[in-house]
Short mmCIF file of N, CA and C in Angstrom, two decimals:
data_model
loop_
_atom_site.label_atom_id
_atom_site.label_comp_id
_atom_site.label_asym_id
_atom_site.label_seq_id
_atom_site.Cartn_x
_atom_site.Cartn_y
_atom_site.Cartn_z
N GLU Q 25 83.04 100.40 21.69
CA GLU Q 25 83.48 100.36 20.30
C GLU Q 25 82.64 99.31 19.56
N PRO Q 26 82.47 99.51 18.27
CA PRO Q 26 81.76 98.49 17.48
C PRO Q 26 82.48 97.15 17.54
N GLY Q 27 81.72 96.08 17.56
CA GLY Q 27 82.28 94.73 17.64
C GLY Q 27 83.32 94.47 16.56
N GLY Q 28 84.41 93.83 16.95
CA GLY Q 28 85.44 93.43 15.99
C GLY Q 28 86.43 94.52 15.63
N THR Q 29 86.36 95.69 16.29
CA THR Q 29 87.26 96.79 15.89
C THR Q 29 88.44 96.97 16.84
N ALA Q 30 88.47 96.29 17.97
CA ALA Q 30 89.56 96.49 18.94
C ALA Q 30 90.26 95.17 19.26
N GLY Q 31 89.57 94.31 19.99
CA GLY Q 31 90.18 93.07 20.46
C GLY Q 31 90.61 92.13 19.34
N LYS Q 32 89.76 91.96 18.34
CA LYS Q 32 90.08 91.02 17.26
C LYS Q 32 91.33 91.42 16.48
N PRO Q 33 91.46 92.68 16.08
CA PRO Q 33 92.69 93.04 15.34
C PRO Q 33 93.95 92.91 16.21
N MET Q 34 93.85 93.24 17.49
CA MET Q 34 95.01 93.12 18.38
C MET Q 34 95.35 91.64 18.58
N ARG Q 35 94.34 90.82 18.75
CA ARG Q 35 94.59 89.38 18.91
C ARG Q 35 95.22 88.81 17.65
N ALA Q 36 94.77 89.25 16.50
CA ALA Q 36 95.33 88.76 15.24
C ALA Q 36 96.82 89.11 15.15
N LEU Q 37 97.19 90.31 15.60
CA LEU Q 37 98.61 90.69 15.61
C LEU Q 37 99.42 89.81 16.55
N LEU Q 38 98.90 89.56 17.73
CA LEU Q 38 99.61 88.73 18.70
C LEU Q 38 99.74 87.29 18.19
N MET Q 39 98.68 86.76 17.66
CA MET Q 39 98.75 85.39 17.15
C MET Q 39 99.64 85.30 15.91
N GLY Q 40 99.57 86.31 15.06
CA GLY Q 40 100.42 86.33 13.87
C GLY Q 40 101.89 86.43 14.22
N GLY Q 41 102.20 87.08 15.32
CA GLY Q 41 103.58 87.19 15.79
C GLY Q 41 103.99 86.03 16.67
N ASN Q 42 103.08 85.07 16.85
CA ASN Q 42 103.34 83.87 17.64
C ASN Q 42 103.59 84.20 19.11
N PHE Q 43 102.90 85.20 19.65
CA PHE Q 43 103.03 85.56 21.06
C PHE Q 43 102.02 84.74 21.86
N ILE Q 44 102.50 84.04 22.86
CA ILE Q 44 101.65 83.21 23.71
C ILE Q 44 101.76 83.76 25.13
N GLY Q 45 100.63 83.89 25.80
CA GLY Q 45 100.65 84.37 27.18
C GLY Q 45 100.95 85.84 27.30
N VAL Q 46 100.68 86.61 26.27
CA VAL Q 46 100.97 88.05 26.26
C VAL Q 46 99.64 88.80 26.23
N VAL Q 47 99.55 89.84 27.03
CA VAL Q 47 98.35 90.68 27.06
C VAL Q 47 98.75 92.10 26.70
N VAL Q 48 98.00 92.71 25.81
CA VAL Q 48 98.19 94.11 25.47
C VAL Q 48 96.90 94.84 25.81
N VAL Q 49 97.01 95.91 26.59
CA VAL Q 49 95.84 96.70 26.95
C VAL Q 49 95.98 98.07 26.29
N VAL Q 50 94.96 98.44 25.55
CA VAL Q 50 94.94 99.75 24.89
C VAL Q 50 93.75 100.52 25.43
N THR Q 51 94.00 101.72 25.90
CA THR Q 51 92.92 102.60 26.36
C THR Q 51 92.84 103.74 25.37
N ARG Q 52 91.68 103.92 24.78
CA ARG Q 52 91.48 104.97 23.78
C ARG Q 52 90.57 106.03 24.37
N TYR Q 53 91.03 107.25 24.32
CA TYR Q 53 90.21 108.38 24.78
C TYR Q 53 89.62 109.05 23.56
N TYR Q 54 88.33 109.29 23.59
CA TYR Q 54 87.66 109.93 22.47
C TYR Q 54 88.10 111.39 22.39
N GLY Q 55 88.62 111.74 21.25
CA GLY Q 55 89.13 113.10 21.07
C GLY Q 55 88.23 113.97 20.21
N GLY Q 56 87.00 113.53 19.96
CA GLY Q 56 86.07 114.35 19.20
C GLY Q 56 86.00 113.97 17.73
N THR Q 57 86.93 113.16 17.24
CA THR Q 57 86.91 112.75 15.84
C THR Q 57 86.40 111.33 15.74
N LYS Q 58 85.36 111.13 14.93
CA LYS Q 58 84.84 109.79 14.72
C LYS Q 58 85.71 109.10 13.68
N LEU Q 59 86.23 107.91 14.05
CA LEU Q 59 87.16 107.20 13.18
C LEU Q 59 86.47 106.22 12.24
N GLY Q 60 85.30 105.77 12.58
CA GLY Q 60 84.65 104.74 11.80
C GLY Q 60 85.29 103.39 12.11
N THR Q 61 84.69 102.32 11.63
CA THR Q 61 85.22 100.99 11.97
C THR Q 61 86.61 100.76 11.41
N GLY Q 62 86.87 101.18 10.20
CA GLY Q 62 88.21 101.00 9.62
C GLY Q 62 89.26 101.80 10.37
N GLY Q 63 88.93 103.00 10.77
CA GLY Q 63 89.86 103.84 11.53
C GLY Q 63 90.14 103.27 12.91
N LEU Q 64 89.10 102.70 13.53
CA LEU Q 64 89.29 102.08 14.84
C LEU Q 64 90.21 100.86 14.75
N VAL Q 65 90.00 100.05 13.73
CA VAL Q 65 90.86 98.87 13.54
C VAL Q 65 92.30 99.33 13.36
N ARG Q 66 92.52 100.35 12.55
CA ARG Q 66 93.88 100.86 12.32
C ARG Q 66 94.47 101.44 13.60
N ALA Q 67 93.67 102.17 14.37
CA ALA Q 67 94.15 102.80 15.61
C ALA Q 67 94.55 101.75 16.65
N TYR Q 68 93.68 100.76 16.88
CA TYR Q 68 94.01 99.71 17.85
C TYR Q 68 95.18 98.85 17.39
N SER Q 69 95.22 98.55 16.11
CA SER Q 69 96.33 97.76 15.57
C SER Q 69 97.65 98.51 15.72
N ALA Q 70 97.64 99.80 15.44
CA ALA Q 70 98.87 100.60 15.56
C ALA Q 70 99.32 100.67 17.01
N ALA Q 71 98.38 100.83 17.94
CA ALA Q 71 98.74 100.87 19.36
C ALA Q 71 99.33 99.54 19.81
N CYS Q 72 98.76 98.44 19.36
CA CYS Q 72 99.26 97.11 19.70
C CYS Q 72 100.66 96.89 19.12
N ARG Q 73 100.86 97.26 17.86
CA ARG Q 73 102.19 97.14 17.24
C ARG Q 73 103.21 97.98 18.00
N GLY Q 74 102.80 99.18 18.42
CA GLY Q 74 103.70 100.05 19.18
C GLY Q 74 104.09 99.44 20.52
N ALA Q 75 103.13 98.82 21.21
CA ALA Q 75 103.42 98.17 22.49
C ALA Q 75 104.38 97.00 22.30
N ILE Q 76 104.18 96.22 21.26
CA ILE Q 76 105.06 95.08 20.97
C ILE Q 76 106.47 95.58 20.66
N ALA Q 77 106.55 96.63 19.87
CA ALA Q 77 107.87 97.16 19.49
C ALA Q 77 108.60 97.79 20.67
N ALA Q 78 107.86 98.41 21.60
CA ALA Q 78 108.49 99.11 22.71
C ALA Q 78 108.86 98.19 23.88
N ALA Q 79 108.28 97.01 23.93
CA ALA Q 79 108.54 96.10 25.06
C ALA Q 79 109.98 95.62 25.04
N GLU Q 80 110.52 95.40 26.24
CA GLU Q 80 111.86 94.82 26.38
C GLU Q 80 111.67 93.33 26.58
N TRP Q 81 111.93 92.56 25.54
CA TRP Q 81 111.66 91.13 25.56
C TRP Q 81 112.85 90.35 26.09
N LYS Q 82 112.55 89.28 26.79
CA LYS Q 82 113.56 88.36 27.28
C LYS Q 82 113.29 87.01 26.64
N GLU Q 83 114.35 86.31 26.29
CA GLU Q 83 114.17 84.96 25.78
C GLU Q 83 113.69 84.06 26.90
N VAL Q 84 112.85 83.15 26.56
CA VAL Q 84 112.31 82.22 27.52
C VAL Q 84 113.10 80.92 27.44
N VAL Q 85 113.49 80.42 28.58
CA VAL Q 85 114.30 79.21 28.62
C VAL Q 85 113.63 78.23 29.58
N ALA Q 86 113.49 77.00 29.16
CA ALA Q 86 112.94 75.98 30.05
C ALA Q 86 113.90 75.85 31.24
N ALA Q 87 113.35 75.82 32.44
CA ALA Q 87 114.20 75.82 33.62
C ALA Q 87 113.85 74.71 34.59
N SER Q 88 114.80 74.43 35.44
CA SER Q 88 114.62 73.48 36.54
C SER Q 88 115.03 74.17 37.83
N GLN Q 89 114.52 73.61 38.91
CA GLN Q 89 114.85 74.09 40.24
C GLN Q 89 115.69 73.02 40.92
N LEU Q 90 116.82 73.41 41.46
CA LEU Q 90 117.63 72.49 42.27
C LEU Q 90 117.55 72.96 43.72
N PHE Q 91 117.23 72.05 44.60
CA PHE Q 91 117.21 72.35 46.02
C PHE Q 91 118.48 71.78 46.62
N VAL Q 92 119.33 72.66 47.12
CA VAL Q 92 120.62 72.27 47.68
C VAL Q 92 120.49 72.32 49.20
N SER Q 93 120.97 71.27 49.86
CA SER Q 93 120.94 71.25 51.32
C SER Q 93 122.20 70.57 51.84
N GLY Q 94 122.53 70.86 53.09
CA GLY Q 94 123.68 70.23 53.72
C GLY Q 94 125.02 70.75 53.22
N LEU Q 95 125.05 71.93 52.64
CA LEU Q 95 126.29 72.50 52.12
C LEU Q 95 127.08 73.12 53.28
N PRO Q 96 128.32 72.68 53.48
CA PRO Q 96 129.12 73.29 54.55
C PRO Q 96 129.26 74.80 54.33
N ALA Q 97 129.20 75.56 55.42
CA ALA Q 97 129.27 77.02 55.33
C ALA Q 97 130.52 77.47 54.58
N ALA Q 98 131.61 76.74 54.73
CA ALA Q 98 132.86 77.10 54.06
C ALA Q 98 132.76 76.95 52.54
N GLN Q 99 131.73 76.28 52.04
CA GLN Q 99 131.58 76.05 50.59
C GLN Q 99 130.54 76.97 49.95
N VAL Q 100 129.92 77.83 50.74
CA VAL Q 100 128.88 78.70 50.18
C VAL Q 100 129.46 79.62 49.12
N ASN Q 101 130.63 80.20 49.36
CA ASN Q 101 131.25 81.06 48.34
C ASN Q 101 131.53 80.28 47.07
N ALA Q 102 131.94 79.02 47.22
CA ALA Q 102 132.18 78.17 46.05
C ALA Q 102 130.89 77.96 45.26
N LEU Q 103 129.76 77.83 45.96
CA LEU Q 103 128.47 77.69 45.28
C LEU Q 103 128.14 78.96 44.50
N TYR Q 104 128.35 80.12 45.13
CA TYR Q 104 128.12 81.39 44.41
C TYR Q 104 129.00 81.48 43.17
N ARG Q 105 130.28 81.16 43.30
CA ARG Q 105 131.19 81.21 42.15
C ARG Q 105 130.76 80.23 41.06
N LEU Q 106 130.31 79.06 41.46
CA LEU Q 106 129.87 78.05 40.51
C LEU Q 106 128.67 78.54 39.71
N VAL Q 107 127.70 79.10 40.41
CA VAL Q 107 126.49 79.58 39.74
C VAL Q 107 126.78 80.79 38.86
N GLU Q 108 127.74 81.63 39.26
CA GLU Q 108 128.05 82.84 38.50
C GLU Q 108 129.09 82.62 37.42
N ALA Q 109 129.63 81.41 37.28
CA ALA Q 109 130.66 81.13 36.28
C ALA Q 109 130.11 81.37 34.87
N PRO Q 110 130.96 81.88 33.96
CA PRO Q 110 130.51 82.16 32.61
C PRO Q 110 129.93 80.95 31.88
N CYS Q 111 130.39 79.75 32.22
CA CYS Q 111 129.87 78.56 31.55
C CYS Q 111 128.48 78.19 32.06
N HIS Q 112 128.02 78.80 33.12
CA HIS Q 112 126.70 78.53 33.67
C HIS Q 112 125.83 79.78 33.52
N GLN Q 113 125.44 80.08 32.30
CA GLN Q 113 124.64 81.28 32.07
C GLN Q 113 123.18 80.98 32.32
N GLY Q 114 122.53 81.87 33.00
CA GLY Q 114 121.10 81.74 33.24
C GLY Q 114 120.74 81.22 34.61
N GLU Q 115 121.72 80.82 35.41
CA GLU Q 115 121.41 80.33 36.74
C GLU Q 115 121.07 81.49 37.67
N MET Q 116 120.30 81.19 38.67
CA MET Q 116 119.92 82.19 39.64
C MET Q 116 119.86 81.51 41.00
N LEU Q 117 120.59 82.04 41.95
CA LEU Q 117 120.65 81.49 43.30
C LEU Q 117 119.71 82.29 44.19
N SER Q 118 118.90 81.60 44.97
CA SER Q 118 118.00 82.31 45.87
C SER Q 118 117.78 81.50 47.14
N ASP Q 119 117.16 82.13 48.09
CA ASP Q 119 116.75 81.47 49.33
C ASP Q 119 117.90 80.78 50.07
N VAL Q 120 119.05 81.43 50.16
CA VAL Q 120 120.17 80.85 50.89
C VAL Q 120 119.92 81.05 52.39
N SER Q 121 120.02 79.96 53.14
CA SER Q 121 119.82 80.04 54.58
C SER Q 121 120.75 79.04 55.27
N PHE Q 122 120.94 79.24 56.56
CA PHE Q 122 121.83 78.39 57.36
C PHE Q 122 121.04 77.77 58.50
N ASP Q 123 121.39 76.54 58.85
CA ASP Q 123 120.74 75.90 59.98
C ASP Q 123 121.64 75.97 61.22
N GLU Q 124 121.18 75.38 62.31
CA GLU Q 124 121.93 75.45 63.57
C GLU Q 124 123.26 74.71 63.52
N ARG Q 125 123.43 73.80 62.56
CA ARG Q 125 124.70 73.07 62.42
C ARG Q 125 125.71 73.84 61.57
N GLY Q 126 125.28 74.96 61.01
CA GLY Q 126 126.18 75.76 60.18
C GLY Q 126 126.19 75.34 58.73
N THR Q 127 125.26 74.47 58.33
CA THR Q 127 125.20 74.09 56.92
C THR Q 127 124.16 74.95 56.21
N ALA Q 128 124.37 75.12 54.93
CA ALA Q 128 123.51 76.00 54.14
C ALA Q 128 122.56 75.21 53.27
N SER Q 129 121.48 75.85 52.95
CA SER Q 129 120.56 75.33 51.94
C SER Q 129 120.26 76.49 51.00
N ALA Q 130 119.90 76.14 49.77
CA ALA Q 130 119.63 77.18 48.77
C ALA Q 130 118.77 76.60 47.66
N THR Q 131 118.19 77.48 46.89
CA THR Q 131 117.47 77.10 45.68
C THR Q 131 118.23 77.68 44.50
N VAL Q 132 118.45 76.86 43.49
CA VAL Q 132 119.13 77.31 42.28
C VAL Q 132 118.19 77.09 41.11
N TRP Q 133 117.93 78.16 40.36
CA TRP Q 133 117.17 78.08 39.13
C TRP Q 133 118.18 77.94 38.01
N VAL Q 134 118.01 76.94 37.15
CA VAL Q 134 119.00 76.64 36.13
C VAL Q 134 118.28 76.24 34.84
N PRO Q 135 118.82 76.62 33.67
CA PRO Q 135 118.23 76.13 32.43
C PRO Q 135 118.17 74.60 32.46
N ARG Q 136 117.03 74.05 32.07
CA ARG Q 136 116.82 72.61 32.17
C ARG Q 136 117.93 71.81 31.51
N ALA Q 137 118.45 72.30 30.40
CA ALA Q 137 119.50 71.57 29.68
C ALA Q 137 120.79 71.47 30.48
N ALA Q 138 121.00 72.38 31.43
CA ALA Q 138 122.24 72.39 32.21
C ALA Q 138 122.06 71.86 33.63
N ALA Q 139 120.85 71.45 33.99
CA ALA Q 139 120.56 71.07 35.37
C ALA Q 139 121.41 69.89 35.84
N SER Q 140 121.54 68.88 35.03
CA SER Q 140 122.29 67.69 35.45
C SER Q 140 123.76 68.01 35.68
N ALA Q 141 124.36 68.77 34.77
CA ALA Q 141 125.78 69.13 34.91
C ALA Q 141 126.00 69.99 36.15
N LEU Q 142 125.11 70.97 36.38
CA LEU Q 142 125.28 71.83 37.55
C LEU Q 142 125.06 71.03 38.84
N ARG Q 143 124.11 70.13 38.82
CA ARG Q 143 123.87 69.29 40.00
C ARG Q 143 125.14 68.49 40.32
N GLY Q 144 125.77 67.91 39.32
CA GLY Q 144 127.01 67.17 39.54
C GLY Q 144 128.11 68.05 40.10
N ALA Q 145 128.24 69.27 39.57
CA ALA Q 145 129.27 70.20 40.04
C ALA Q 145 129.01 70.60 41.50
N ILE Q 146 127.76 70.78 41.86
CA ILE Q 146 127.42 71.12 43.24
C ILE Q 146 127.79 69.96 44.16
N LEU Q 147 127.46 68.75 43.76
CA LEU Q 147 127.77 67.59 44.61
C LEU Q 147 129.27 67.40 44.77
N ARG Q 148 130.05 67.81 43.77
CA ARG Q 148 131.51 67.70 43.87
C ARG Q 148 132.10 68.70 44.88
N LEU Q 149 131.30 69.68 45.32
CA LEU Q 149 131.77 70.60 46.36
C LEU Q 149 132.03 69.84 47.66
N GLY Q 150 131.38 68.71 47.80
CA GLY Q 150 131.65 67.82 48.93
C GLY Q 150 130.96 68.24 50.20
N GLY Q 151 131.11 67.41 51.18
CA GLY Q 151 130.50 67.65 52.48
C GLY Q 151 129.55 66.53 52.83
N GLU Q 152 129.61 66.09 54.07
CA GLU Q 152 128.74 65.03 54.54
C GLU Q 152 127.30 65.53 54.56
N GLY Q 153 126.41 64.80 53.93
CA GLY Q 153 125.00 65.19 53.91
C GLY Q 153 124.63 66.17 52.81
N LEU Q 154 125.58 66.51 51.93
CA LEU Q 154 125.27 67.43 50.83
C LEU Q 154 124.31 66.76 49.86
N ALA Q 155 123.26 67.47 49.50
CA ALA Q 155 122.29 66.96 48.53
C ALA Q 155 121.90 68.07 47.57
N ALA Q 156 121.65 67.71 46.34
CA ALA Q 156 121.14 68.64 45.33
C ALA Q 156 120.04 67.88 44.59
N VAL Q 157 118.80 68.23 44.89
CA VAL Q 157 117.66 67.51 44.36
C VAL Q 157 116.94 68.38 43.35
N GLU Q 158 116.68 67.81 42.17
CA GLU Q 158 115.97 68.55 41.13
C GLU Q 158 114.47 68.38 41.33
N ALA Q 159 113.76 69.51 41.27
CA ALA Q 159 112.30 69.48 41.40
C ALA Q 159 111.71 68.81 40.17
N PRO Q 160 110.55 68.17 40.31
CA PRO Q 160 109.90 67.57 39.14
C PRO Q 160 109.65 68.62 38.07
N GLU Q 161 109.61 68.20 36.81
CA GLU Q 161 109.45 69.15 35.70
C GLU Q 161 108.16 69.94 35.80
N ASP Q 162 107.15 69.39 36.43
CA ASP Q 162 105.88 70.12 36.50
C ASP Q 162 105.79 71.02 37.72
N ALA Q 163 106.89 71.15 38.46
CA ALA Q 163 106.90 72.05 39.62
C ALA Q 163 106.77 73.49 39.14
N ALA Q 164 106.18 74.31 39.95
CA ALA Q 164 106.00 75.72 39.59
C ALA Q 164 107.35 76.40 39.43
N CYS Q 165 107.48 77.17 38.40
CA CYS Q 165 108.70 77.92 38.14
C CYS Q 165 108.35 79.39 38.04
N ARG Q 166 109.37 80.23 38.08
CA ARG Q 166 109.11 81.66 38.03
C ARG Q 166 110.21 82.35 37.23
N PRO Q 167 109.85 83.45 36.56
CA PRO Q 167 110.88 84.23 35.88
C PRO Q 167 111.64 85.08 36.88
N ALA Q 168 112.78 85.57 36.46
CA ALA Q 168 113.56 86.47 37.30
C ALA Q 168 112.73 87.71 37.58
N VAL Q 169 112.91 88.28 38.73
CA VAL Q 169 112.14 89.46 39.14
C VAL Q 169 112.33 90.57 38.13
N GLY Q 170 111.24 91.15 37.68
CA GLY Q 170 111.29 92.29 36.78
C GLY Q 170 111.39 91.92 35.30
N ASP Q 171 111.56 90.65 34.96
CA ASP Q 171 111.66 90.27 33.56
C ASP Q 171 110.28 90.31 32.92
N ARG Q 172 110.24 90.80 31.72
CA ARG Q 172 109.05 90.66 30.89
C ARG Q 172 109.35 89.49 29.99
N VAL Q 173 108.44 88.58 29.87
CA VAL Q 173 108.73 87.34 29.19
C VAL Q 173 107.96 87.27 27.87
N ARG Q 174 108.65 86.92 26.80
CA ARG Q 174 108.03 86.71 25.51
C ARG Q 174 108.06 85.21 25.24
N ILE Q 175 106.92 84.67 25.02
CA ILE Q 175 106.83 83.24 24.79
C ILE Q 175 106.48 83.05 23.32
N ARG Q 176 107.31 82.34 22.62
CA ARG Q 176 107.04 82.05 21.22
C ARG Q 176 106.76 80.57 21.09
N ARG Q 177 105.70 80.24 20.41
CA ARG Q 177 105.38 78.84 20.19
C ARG Q 177 106.13 78.38 18.95
N ASP Q 178 106.89 77.32 19.11
CA ASP Q 178 107.56 76.71 17.96
C ASP Q 178 107.74 75.23 18.25
N SER Q 179 108.16 74.49 17.25
CA SER Q 179 108.24 73.04 17.41
C SER Q 179 109.30 72.64 18.43
N GLU Q 180 110.33 73.44 18.60
CA GLU Q 180 111.40 73.08 19.52
C GLU Q 180 110.99 73.24 20.97
N HIS Q 181 110.25 74.31 21.28
CA HIS Q 181 109.93 74.60 22.67
C HIS Q 181 108.49 74.30 23.05
N HIS Q 182 107.66 73.94 22.11
CA HIS Q 182 106.28 73.55 22.38
C HIS Q 182 105.51 74.58 23.19
N GLY Q 183 105.85 75.84 23.06
CA GLY Q 183 105.09 76.90 23.69
C GLY Q 183 105.31 77.07 25.17
N PHE Q 184 106.30 76.40 25.77
CA PHE Q 184 106.44 76.62 27.20
C PHE Q 184 107.25 77.86 27.48
N ALA Q 185 107.04 78.37 28.66
CA ALA Q 185 107.60 79.64 29.02
C ALA Q 185 108.64 79.46 30.05
N GLY Q 186 109.29 80.45 30.28
CA GLY Q 186 110.09 80.27 31.42
C GLY Q 186 111.25 81.16 31.53
N VAL Q 187 112.01 81.86 32.15
CA VAL Q 187 113.32 81.42 32.49
C VAL Q 187 112.81 80.25 33.14
N VAL Q 188 111.97 80.28 32.92
CA VAL Q 188 111.19 79.50 33.75
C VAL Q 188 109.95 79.22 33.00
N VAL Q 189 109.47 78.04 33.29
CA VAL Q 189 108.52 77.47 32.37
C VAL Q 189 107.20 77.19 33.04
N GLN Q 190 106.20 77.69 32.45
CA GLN Q 190 104.85 77.36 32.89
C GLN Q 190 104.01 77.35 31.63
N GLU Q 191 103.46 76.21 31.29
CA GLU Q 191 102.81 76.07 30.00
C GLU Q 191 101.47 76.78 29.91
N ASP Q 192 100.80 76.98 31.02
CA ASP Q 192 99.46 77.53 30.95
C ASP Q 192 99.41 78.98 31.41
N LEU Q 193 100.24 79.83 30.80
CA LEU Q 193 100.19 81.25 31.14
C LEU Q 193 98.91 81.78 30.59
#
């Protein structure tokens, strides 16, 4: 395609919509009609707008990882209930395992704003050797499986992504 007729108009749409870390791929098959540069710009722009409109967007939330260890087996159901409680929206429990002593360990993904409160609630479950350690803020995070993530740059969130946050998508 002639320079400036595909990538630039699509990039302008993404930047104008404040989309960060988003890629749109448009494949155009020549159908025998020459569109000219103006027609190409309109065609690629329309395809990009259509992709943006059709995508299922998820809000991005800054997240933290809590590593739970030493949880008595009898308290594992309480941990599940705690994470699934309506007041704890956005948490995700993963990597639950048991050691030879019968204690459990798990990873909990939690919105950063709620990490301290959830950590305290986990520690109140009790048990000798129970620990809930928050990973450093720069630790790698991940979105929930299958989520498509829309990252909007604004003054409140400084462009980070996340259910999970990674600034350099």
